[in-house]
Amino acid sequence: MRNTSTRALALGLVIMALPLPAAAYIGPGAGLSAIGSLVALVGAFFLLLAGFVWYPVKRLLRGRAGTGGNASSRDPDPSAEQ
């Protein structure tokens, strides 16, 4: 008796685990909204990555350009005005 109930339980679990086709419909408005949200999420992610990469590089390039400039333009000599 125990063997039969174990087999029945196993068969029931297998049947419940099988995927069944869903009778679902997504209208054009909901589908376009989902696609638009996905595009916005992906775009925001790439802008986030670009911000994390671009701004430190920009600061590095700006700092490198500032060190090679003319020293007199940064610190004017007060005696040169007379």
Short mmCIF file of N, CA, C and O in Angstrom, two decimals:
data_model
loop_
_atom_site.label_atom_id
_atom_site.label_comp_id
_atom_site.label_asym_id
_atom_site.label_seq_id
_atom_site.Cartn_x
_atom_site.Cartn_y
_atom_site.Cartn_z
N MET A 1 0.83 -1.20 0.00
CA MET A 1 0.00 0.00 0.00
C MET A 1 0.87 1.26 0.00
O MET A 1 0.54 2.23 -0.65
N ARG A 2 1.95 1.21 0.75
CA ARG A 2 2.81 2.39 0.86
C ARG A 2 3.49 2.69 -0.48
O ARG A 2 3.67 3.86 -0.84
N ASN A 3 3.85 1.67 -1.22
CA ASN A 3 4.50 1.85 -2.50
C ASN A 3 3.57 2.52 -3.50
O ASN A 3 3.99 3.38 -4.28
N THR A 4 2.29 2.19 -3.48
CA THR A 4 1.32 2.78 -4.40
C THR A 4 1.09 4.26 -4.07
O THR A 4 1.02 5.10 -4.97
N SER A 5 1.01 4.59 -2.80
CA SER A 5 0.79 5.99 -2.43
C SER A 5 2.02 6.84 -2.74
O SER A 5 1.90 8.01 -3.12
N THR A 6 3.20 6.27 -2.62
CA THR A 6 4.42 7.00 -2.96
C THR A 6 4.47 7.29 -4.45
O THR A 6 4.84 8.39 -4.88
N ARG A 7 4.08 6.28 -5.24
CA ARG A 7 4.06 6.49 -6.69
C ARG A 7 3.01 7.53 -7.09
O ARG A 7 3.25 8.36 -7.97
N ALA A 8 1.89 7.50 -6.46
CA ALA A 8 0.84 8.46 -6.76
C ALA A 8 1.27 9.88 -6.39
O ALA A 8 1.02 10.84 -7.12
N LEU A 9 1.94 10.01 -5.26
CA LEU A 9 2.45 11.32 -4.84
C LEU A 9 3.50 11.83 -5.82
O LEU A 9 3.49 13.00 -6.22
N ALA A 10 4.41 10.95 -6.23
CA ALA A 10 5.45 11.34 -7.18
C ALA A 10 4.84 11.74 -8.52
O ALA A 10 5.25 12.73 -9.14
N LEU A 11 3.85 10.97 -8.99
CA LEU A 11 3.20 11.30 -10.24
C LEU A 11 2.46 12.65 -10.15
O LEU A 11 2.51 13.47 -11.07
N GLY A 12 1.82 12.89 -9.02
CA GLY A 12 1.13 14.17 -8.82
C GLY A 12 2.10 15.34 -8.81
O GLY A 12 1.82 16.39 -9.39
N LEU A 13 3.26 15.16 -8.18
CA LEU A 13 4.26 16.24 -8.16
C LEU A 13 4.83 16.51 -9.54
O LEU A 13 5.06 17.66 -9.92
N VAL A 14 5.05 15.45 -10.32
CA VAL A 14 5.56 15.63 -11.67
C VAL A 14 4.54 16.35 -12.54
O VAL A 14 4.87 17.26 -13.31
N ILE A 15 3.28 15.99 -12.42
CA ILE A 15 2.24 16.64 -13.21
C ILE A 15 2.12 18.12 -12.83
O ILE A 15 1.97 18.99 -13.70
N MET A 16 2.22 18.43 -11.55
CA MET A 16 2.13 19.84 -11.12
C MET A 16 3.36 20.64 -11.53
O MET A 16 3.28 21.85 -11.72
N ALA A 17 4.51 19.98 -11.71
CA ALA A 17 5.73 20.68 -12.07
C ALA A 17 5.82 20.97 -13.56
O ALA A 17 6.62 21.81 -13.98
N LEU A 18 5.03 20.29 -14.38
CA LEU A 18 5.08 20.52 -15.82
C LEU A 18 4.49 21.89 -16.16
O LEU A 18 3.44 22.26 -15.65
N PRO A 19 5.18 22.64 -17.02
CA PRO A 19 4.64 23.95 -17.40
C PRO A 19 3.45 23.80 -18.35
O PRO A 19 3.44 22.96 -19.23
N LEU A 20 2.48 24.62 -18.15
CA LEU A 20 1.31 24.64 -19.01
C LEU A 20 1.27 25.96 -19.75
O LEU A 20 1.72 27.00 -19.24
N PRO A 21 0.77 25.97 -20.97
CA PRO A 21 0.70 27.24 -21.71
C PRO A 21 -0.28 28.20 -21.03
O PRO A 21 -1.34 27.82 -20.55
N ALA A 22 0.12 29.45 -20.99
CA ALA A 22 -0.72 30.46 -20.36
C ALA A 22 -1.61 31.09 -21.43
O ALA A 22 -1.16 31.44 -22.52
N ALA A 23 -2.87 31.22 -21.12
CA ALA A 23 -3.81 31.88 -22.02
C ALA A 23 -3.86 33.36 -21.65
O ALA A 23 -4.81 33.85 -21.06
N ALA A 24 -2.79 34.06 -21.98
CA ALA A 24 -2.67 35.47 -21.58
C ALA A 24 -2.54 36.33 -22.83
O ALA A 24 -2.01 35.89 -23.85
N TYR A 25 -2.98 37.55 -22.73
CA TYR A 25 -2.90 38.50 -23.83
C TYR A 25 -2.39 39.82 -23.29
O TYR A 25 -2.87 40.34 -22.30
N ILE A 26 -1.38 40.34 -23.95
CA ILE A 26 -0.87 41.67 -23.60
C ILE A 26 -1.27 42.59 -24.74
O ILE A 26 -0.87 42.37 -25.89
N GLY A 27 -2.06 43.59 -24.43
CA GLY A 27 -2.51 44.53 -25.44
C GLY A 27 -1.37 45.41 -25.93
O GLY A 27 -0.28 45.44 -25.36
N PRO A 28 -1.59 46.14 -27.01
CA PRO A 28 -0.53 46.97 -27.57
C PRO A 28 -0.09 48.08 -26.62
O PRO A 28 1.10 48.41 -26.56
N GLY A 29 -0.99 48.63 -25.85
CA GLY A 29 -0.61 49.70 -24.92
C GLY A 29 0.28 49.19 -23.81
O GLY A 29 1.31 49.78 -23.48
N ALA A 30 -0.08 48.06 -23.23
CA ALA A 30 0.72 47.48 -22.16
C ALA A 30 2.06 46.98 -22.69
O ALA A 30 3.10 47.12 -22.03
N GLY A 31 2.05 46.41 -23.88
CA GLY A 31 3.29 45.93 -24.48
C GLY A 31 4.26 47.06 -24.78
O GLY A 31 5.46 46.97 -24.49
N LEU A 32 3.75 48.15 -25.36
CA LEU A 32 4.62 49.30 -25.66
C LEU A 32 5.12 49.97 -24.38
O LEU A 32 6.26 50.45 -24.33
N SER A 33 4.29 49.98 -23.36
CA SER A 33 4.73 50.54 -22.07
C SER A 33 5.84 49.69 -21.46
O SER A 33 6.81 50.23 -20.92
N ALA A 34 5.71 48.38 -21.56
CA ALA A 34 6.74 47.50 -21.03
C ALA A 34 8.04 47.65 -21.81
O ALA A 34 9.13 47.72 -21.22
N ILE A 35 7.94 47.74 -23.13
CA ILE A 35 9.14 47.93 -23.95
C ILE A 35 9.77 49.28 -23.67
O ILE A 35 11.00 49.40 -23.54
N GLY A 36 8.97 50.32 -23.54
CA GLY A 36 9.51 51.66 -23.23
C GLY A 36 10.18 51.70 -21.87
O GLY A 36 11.23 52.33 -21.71
N SER A 37 9.61 51.03 -20.90
CA SER A 37 10.23 50.99 -19.58
C SER A 37 11.56 50.25 -19.62
O SER A 37 12.53 50.65 -18.97
N LEU A 38 11.61 49.16 -20.38
CA LEU A 38 12.85 48.41 -20.51
C LEU A 38 13.93 49.25 -21.20
O LEU A 38 15.08 49.26 -20.77
N VAL A 39 13.56 49.96 -22.25
CA VAL A 39 14.52 50.82 -22.96
C VAL A 39 15.03 51.93 -22.03
O VAL A 39 16.22 52.24 -22.00
N ALA A 40 14.13 52.52 -21.25
CA ALA A 40 14.54 53.58 -20.32
C ALA A 40 15.46 53.03 -19.24
O ALA A 40 16.44 53.69 -18.86
N LEU A 41 15.18 51.84 -18.76
CA LEU A 41 16.03 51.23 -17.73
C LEU A 41 17.42 50.93 -18.27
O LEU A 41 18.43 51.23 -17.62
N VAL A 42 17.49 50.38 -19.48
CA VAL A 42 18.79 50.08 -20.09
C VAL A 42 19.55 51.37 -20.37
O VAL A 42 20.75 51.48 -20.13
N GLY A 43 18.85 52.40 -20.87
CA GLY A 43 19.49 53.68 -21.14
C GLY A 43 20.02 54.34 -19.87
O GLY A 43 21.13 54.89 -19.86
N ALA A 44 19.26 54.27 -18.81
CA ALA A 44 19.71 54.84 -17.53
C ALA A 44 20.93 54.09 -17.02
O ALA A 44 21.86 54.70 -16.47
N PHE A 45 20.97 52.79 -17.22
CA PHE A 45 22.13 52.00 -16.78
C PHE A 45 23.38 52.42 -17.54
O PHE A 45 24.44 52.61 -16.95
N PHE A 46 23.26 52.59 -18.87
CA PHE A 46 24.43 52.99 -19.66
C PHE A 46 24.86 54.43 -19.34
O PHE A 46 26.05 54.73 -19.34
N LEU A 47 23.92 55.31 -19.05
CA LEU A 47 24.29 56.66 -18.64
C LEU A 47 24.99 56.66 -17.29
O LEU A 47 25.91 57.45 -17.05
N LEU A 48 24.56 55.77 -16.41
CA LEU A 48 25.22 55.63 -15.12
C LEU A 48 26.66 55.18 -15.31
O LEU A 48 27.58 55.75 -14.70
N LEU A 49 26.87 54.18 -16.15
CA LEU A 49 28.24 53.73 -16.43
C LEU A 49 29.07 54.83 -17.08
O LEU A 49 30.24 55.01 -16.74
N ALA A 50 28.47 55.55 -18.02
CA ALA A 50 29.20 56.64 -18.68
C ALA A 50 29.58 57.72 -17.69
O ALA A 50 30.67 58.29 -17.77
N GLY A 51 28.70 58.02 -16.73
CA GLY A 51 29.02 59.02 -15.72
C GLY A 51 30.15 58.59 -14.82
O GLY A 51 31.03 59.38 -14.47
N PHE A 52 30.15 57.32 -14.45
CA PHE A 52 31.22 56.81 -13.60
C PHE A 52 32.55 56.77 -14.31
O PHE A 52 33.60 56.85 -13.69
N VAL A 53 32.54 56.66 -15.63
CA VAL A 53 33.79 56.60 -16.39
C VAL A 53 34.19 57.98 -16.87
O VAL A 53 35.35 58.39 -16.75
N TRP A 54 33.26 58.77 -17.41
CA TRP A 54 33.60 60.02 -18.07
C TRP A 54 34.07 61.11 -17.10
O TRP A 54 35.06 61.78 -17.35
N TYR A 55 33.39 61.30 -16.00
CA TYR A 55 33.74 62.41 -15.12
C TYR A 55 35.11 62.26 -14.46
O TYR A 55 35.86 63.24 -14.39
N PRO A 56 35.52 61.09 -14.01
CA PRO A 56 36.90 60.98 -13.52
C PRO A 56 37.93 61.19 -14.63
O PRO A 56 38.98 61.80 -14.39
N VAL A 57 37.64 60.73 -15.84
CA VAL A 57 38.58 60.95 -16.95
C VAL A 57 38.65 62.44 -17.28
O VAL A 57 39.73 62.99 -17.52
N LYS A 58 37.50 63.12 -17.26
CA LYS A 58 37.49 64.56 -17.53
C LYS A 58 38.27 65.33 -16.48
O LYS A 58 39.03 66.24 -16.81
N ARG A 59 38.11 64.95 -15.23
CA ARG A 59 38.86 65.60 -14.16
C ARG A 59 40.36 65.35 -14.31
O ARG A 59 41.18 66.25 -14.10
N LEU A 60 40.73 64.12 -14.71
CA LEU A 60 42.13 63.80 -14.92
C LEU A 60 42.71 64.62 -16.06
O LEU A 60 43.81 65.17 -15.95
N LEU A 61 41.97 64.74 -17.16
CA LEU A 61 42.46 65.52 -18.30
C LEU A 61 42.52 67.01 -17.97
O LEU A 61 43.44 67.70 -18.38
N ARG A 62 41.57 67.52 -17.21
CA ARG A 62 41.57 68.93 -16.83
C ARG A 62 42.74 69.22 -15.89
O ARG A 62 43.39 70.26 -16.00
N GLY A 63 43.03 68.31 -14.99
CA GLY A 63 44.16 68.50 -14.08
C GLY A 63 45.48 68.44 -14.81
O GLY A 63 46.41 69.17 -14.50
N ARG A 64 45.57 67.58 -15.81
CA ARG A 64 46.80 67.46 -16.58
C ARG A 64 47.02 68.71 -17.44
O ARG A 64 48.14 69.17 -17.60
N ALA A 65 45.96 69.29 -17.98
CA ALA A 65 46.08 70.50 -18.80
C ALA A 65 46.42 71.70 -17.93
O ALA A 65 47.11 72.62 -18.38
N GLY A 66 45.96 71.75 -16.69
CA GLY A 66 46.23 72.88 -15.81
C GLY A 66 47.67 72.95 -15.34
O GLY A 66 48.19 74.01 -15.08
N THR A 67 48.36 71.83 -15.24
CA THR A 67 49.75 71.84 -14.75
C THR A 67 50.72 72.31 -15.82
O THR A 67 51.78 72.81 -15.50
N GLY A 68 50.37 72.20 -17.10
CA GLY A 68 51.29 72.59 -18.16
C GLY A 68 51.09 74.01 -18.62
O GLY A 68 51.73 74.46 -19.55
N GLY A 69 50.22 74.76 -17.99
CA GLY A 69 49.92 76.13 -18.42
C GLY A 69 51.00 77.11 -18.01
O GLY A 69 52.00 76.78 -17.39
N ASN A 70 50.79 78.39 -18.36
CA ASN A 70 51.73 79.46 -18.05
C ASN A 70 51.63 79.81 -16.58
O ASN A 70 50.55 80.09 -16.07
N ALA A 71 52.72 79.83 -15.86
CA ALA A 71 52.72 80.10 -14.43
C ALA A 71 52.35 81.56 -14.15
O ALA A 71 51.76 81.86 -13.13
N SER A 72 52.68 82.50 -15.05
CA SER A 72 52.39 83.90 -14.80
C SER A 72 50.89 84.19 -14.88
O SER A 72 50.42 85.13 -14.26
N SER A 73 50.16 83.41 -15.64
CA SER A 73 48.73 83.66 -15.74
C SER A 73 48.01 83.18 -14.46
O SER A 73 46.98 83.70 -14.11
N ARG A 74 48.59 82.21 -13.75
CA ARG A 74 47.98 81.73 -12.53
C ARG A 74 48.37 82.59 -11.33
O ARG A 74 47.59 82.82 -10.44
N ASP A 75 49.60 83.08 -11.30
CA ASP A 75 50.10 83.85 -10.17
C ASP A 75 50.78 85.11 -10.72
O ASP A 75 51.97 85.14 -10.94
N PRO A 76 50.00 86.17 -10.95
CA PRO A 76 50.59 87.37 -11.57
C PRO A 76 51.60 88.04 -10.61
O PRO A 76 51.45 88.03 -9.40
N ASP A 77 52.61 88.61 -11.21
CA ASP A 77 53.65 89.30 -10.46
C ASP A 77 53.17 90.72 -10.17
O ASP A 77 52.89 91.48 -11.10
N PRO A 78 53.05 91.13 -8.90
CA PRO A 78 52.56 92.47 -8.58
C PRO A 78 53.51 93.58 -9.07
O PRO A 78 53.08 94.68 -9.37
N SER A 79 54.78 93.28 -9.20
CA SER A 79 55.72 94.32 -9.65
C SER A 79 55.61 94.59 -11.14
O SER A 79 56.08 95.60 -11.61
N ALA A 80 55.03 93.71 -11.91
CA ALA A 80 54.90 93.90 -13.35
C ALA A 80 53.88 94.98 -13.69
O ALA A 80 53.91 95.51 -14.78
N GLU A 81 52.99 95.34 -12.79
CA GLU A 81 51.98 96.36 -13.06
C GLU A 81 52.56 97.75 -13.01
O GLU A 81 52.00 98.68 -13.55
N GLN A 82 53.67 97.97 -12.39
CA GLN A 82 54.21 99.32 -12.25
C GLN A 82 55.01 99.77 -13.41
O GLN A 82 55.55 99.26 -14.20
#
